[in-house]
JSON list of C-alpha atoms in Angstrom, two decimals:
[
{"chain": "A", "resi": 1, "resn": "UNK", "atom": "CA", "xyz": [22.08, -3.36, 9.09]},
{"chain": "A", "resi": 2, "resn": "UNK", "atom": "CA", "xyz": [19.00, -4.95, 10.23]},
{"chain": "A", "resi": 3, "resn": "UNK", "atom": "CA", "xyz": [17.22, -2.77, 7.89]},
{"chain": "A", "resi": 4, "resn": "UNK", "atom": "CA", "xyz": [16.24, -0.06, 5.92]},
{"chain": "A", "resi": 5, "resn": "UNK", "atom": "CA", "xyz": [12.72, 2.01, 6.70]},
{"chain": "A", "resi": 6, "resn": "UNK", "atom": "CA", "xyz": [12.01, 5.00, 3.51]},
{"chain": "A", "resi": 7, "resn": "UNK", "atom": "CA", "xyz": [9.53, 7.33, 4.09]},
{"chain": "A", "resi": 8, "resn": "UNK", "atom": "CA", "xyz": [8.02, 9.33, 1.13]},
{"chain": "A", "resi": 9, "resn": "UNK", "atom": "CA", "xyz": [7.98, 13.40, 1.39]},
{"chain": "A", "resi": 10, "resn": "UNK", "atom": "CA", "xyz": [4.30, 13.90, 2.60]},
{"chain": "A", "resi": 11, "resn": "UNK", "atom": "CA", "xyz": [5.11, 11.56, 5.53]},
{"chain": "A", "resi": 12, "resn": "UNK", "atom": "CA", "xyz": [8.29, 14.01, 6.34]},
{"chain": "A", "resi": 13, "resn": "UNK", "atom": "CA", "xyz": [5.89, 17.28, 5.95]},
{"chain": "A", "resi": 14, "resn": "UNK", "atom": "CA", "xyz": [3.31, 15.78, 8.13]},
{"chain": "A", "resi": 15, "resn": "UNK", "atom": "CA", "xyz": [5.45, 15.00, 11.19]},
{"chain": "A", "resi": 16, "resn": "UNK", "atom": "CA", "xyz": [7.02, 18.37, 10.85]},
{"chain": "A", "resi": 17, "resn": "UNK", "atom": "CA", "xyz": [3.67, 19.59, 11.29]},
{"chain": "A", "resi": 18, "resn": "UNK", "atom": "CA", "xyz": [3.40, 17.66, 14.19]},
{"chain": "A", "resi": 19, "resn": "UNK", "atom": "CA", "xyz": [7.20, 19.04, 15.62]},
{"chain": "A", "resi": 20, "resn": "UNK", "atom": "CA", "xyz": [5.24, 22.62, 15.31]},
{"chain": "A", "resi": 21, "resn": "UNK", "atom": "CA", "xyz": [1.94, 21.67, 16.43]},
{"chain": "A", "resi": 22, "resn": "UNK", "atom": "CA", "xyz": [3.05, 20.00, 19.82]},
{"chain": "A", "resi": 23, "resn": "UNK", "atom": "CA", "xyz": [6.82, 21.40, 20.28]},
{"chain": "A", "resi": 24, "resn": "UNK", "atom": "CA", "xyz": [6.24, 25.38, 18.38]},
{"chain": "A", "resi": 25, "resn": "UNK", "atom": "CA", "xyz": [9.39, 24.60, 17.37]},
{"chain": "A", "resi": 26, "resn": "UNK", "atom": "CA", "xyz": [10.71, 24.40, 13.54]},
{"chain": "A", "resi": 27, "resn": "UNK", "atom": "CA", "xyz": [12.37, 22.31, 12.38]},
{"chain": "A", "resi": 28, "resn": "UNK", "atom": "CA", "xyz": [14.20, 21.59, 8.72]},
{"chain": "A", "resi": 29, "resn": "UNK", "atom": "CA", "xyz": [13.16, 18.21, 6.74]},
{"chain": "A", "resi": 30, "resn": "UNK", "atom": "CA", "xyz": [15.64, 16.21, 7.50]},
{"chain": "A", "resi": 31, "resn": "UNK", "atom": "CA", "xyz": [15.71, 16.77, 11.49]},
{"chain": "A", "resi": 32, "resn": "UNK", "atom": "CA", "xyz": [11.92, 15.03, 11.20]},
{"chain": "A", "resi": 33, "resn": "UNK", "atom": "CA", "xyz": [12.57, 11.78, 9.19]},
{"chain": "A", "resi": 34, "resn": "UNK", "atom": "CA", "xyz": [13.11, 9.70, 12.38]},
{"chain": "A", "resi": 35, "resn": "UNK", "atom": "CA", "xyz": [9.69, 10.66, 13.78]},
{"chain": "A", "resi": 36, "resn": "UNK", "atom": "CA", "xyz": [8.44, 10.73, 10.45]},
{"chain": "A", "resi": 37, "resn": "UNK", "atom": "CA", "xyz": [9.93, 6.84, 10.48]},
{"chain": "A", "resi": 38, "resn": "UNK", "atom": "CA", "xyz": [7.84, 6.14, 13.53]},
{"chain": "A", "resi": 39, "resn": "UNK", "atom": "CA", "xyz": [4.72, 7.28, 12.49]},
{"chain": "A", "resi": 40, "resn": "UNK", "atom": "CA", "xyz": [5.00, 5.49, 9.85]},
{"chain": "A", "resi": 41, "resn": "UNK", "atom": "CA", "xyz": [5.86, 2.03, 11.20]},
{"chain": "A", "resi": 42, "resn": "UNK", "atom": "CA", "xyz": [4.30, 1.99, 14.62]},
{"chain": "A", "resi": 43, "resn": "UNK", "atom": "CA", "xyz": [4.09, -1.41, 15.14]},
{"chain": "A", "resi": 44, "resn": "UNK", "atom": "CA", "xyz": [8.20, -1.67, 14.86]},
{"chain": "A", "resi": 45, "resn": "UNK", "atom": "CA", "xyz": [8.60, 0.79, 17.58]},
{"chain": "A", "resi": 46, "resn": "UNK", "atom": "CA", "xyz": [5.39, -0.32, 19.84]},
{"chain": "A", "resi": 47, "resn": "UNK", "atom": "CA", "xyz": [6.79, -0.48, 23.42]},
{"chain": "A", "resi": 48, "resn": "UNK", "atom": "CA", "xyz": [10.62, 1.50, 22.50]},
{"chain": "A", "resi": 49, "resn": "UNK", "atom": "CA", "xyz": [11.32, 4.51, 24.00]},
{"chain": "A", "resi": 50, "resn": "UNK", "atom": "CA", "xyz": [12.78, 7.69, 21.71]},
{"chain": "A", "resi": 51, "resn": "UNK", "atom": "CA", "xyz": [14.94, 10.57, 23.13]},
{"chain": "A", "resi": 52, "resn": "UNK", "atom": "CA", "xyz": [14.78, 14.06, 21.55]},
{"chain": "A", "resi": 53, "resn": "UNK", "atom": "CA", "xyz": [18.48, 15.65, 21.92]},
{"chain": "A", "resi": 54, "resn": "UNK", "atom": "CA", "xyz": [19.30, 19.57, 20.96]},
{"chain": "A", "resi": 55, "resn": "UNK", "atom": "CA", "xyz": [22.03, 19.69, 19.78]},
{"chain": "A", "resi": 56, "resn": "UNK", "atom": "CA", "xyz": [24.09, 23.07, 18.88]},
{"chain": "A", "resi": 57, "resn": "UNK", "atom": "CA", "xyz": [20.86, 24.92, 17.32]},
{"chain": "A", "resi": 58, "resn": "UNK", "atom": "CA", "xyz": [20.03, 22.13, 15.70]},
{"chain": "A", "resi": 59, "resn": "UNK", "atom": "CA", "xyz": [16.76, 19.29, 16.83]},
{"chain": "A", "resi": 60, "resn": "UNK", "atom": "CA", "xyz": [17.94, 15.58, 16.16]},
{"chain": "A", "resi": 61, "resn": "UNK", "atom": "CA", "xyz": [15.25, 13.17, 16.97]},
{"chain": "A", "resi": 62, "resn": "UNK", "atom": "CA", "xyz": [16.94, 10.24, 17.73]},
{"chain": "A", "resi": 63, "resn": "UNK", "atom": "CA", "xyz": [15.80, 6.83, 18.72]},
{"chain": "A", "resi": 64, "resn": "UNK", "atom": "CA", "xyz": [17.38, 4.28, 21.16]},
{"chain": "A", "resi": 65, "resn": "UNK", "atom": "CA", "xyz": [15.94, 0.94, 20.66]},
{"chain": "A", "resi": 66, "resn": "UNK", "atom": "CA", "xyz": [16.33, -1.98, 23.71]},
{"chain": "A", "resi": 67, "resn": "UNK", "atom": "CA", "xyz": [16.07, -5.78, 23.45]}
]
């Protein structure tokens, strides 16, 4: 583990906000920590790319990071 990013609850209600607002999709809390995790700590993911999968009824947002 290279390490560990926390977000606090407000961050995770904001960026599922943002799911709805730009997806009109819903999603449940812990299907928006990773973007919540992004938002949070741009800088660390400046120039990475993210992939958002479905996955059996379910949204996963999650990130592949390159060298």
């Amino acid at each position: 583990v290279d390490g560990i990013i926390t977000v606090a609850e407000q961050d995770i209600i904001d960026s599922m906000r943002i799911i709805w607002e730009r997806m009109k999709i819903i999603v449940e809390p812990s299907s928006s920590i990773a973007l919540a995790a992004i938002i949070k700590n741009m800088d660390l993911f400046k120039n990475k790319k993210g992939v958002l999968l479905y996955q059996e009824e379910m949204w996963t947002l999650t990130i592949y990071l390159g060298k």
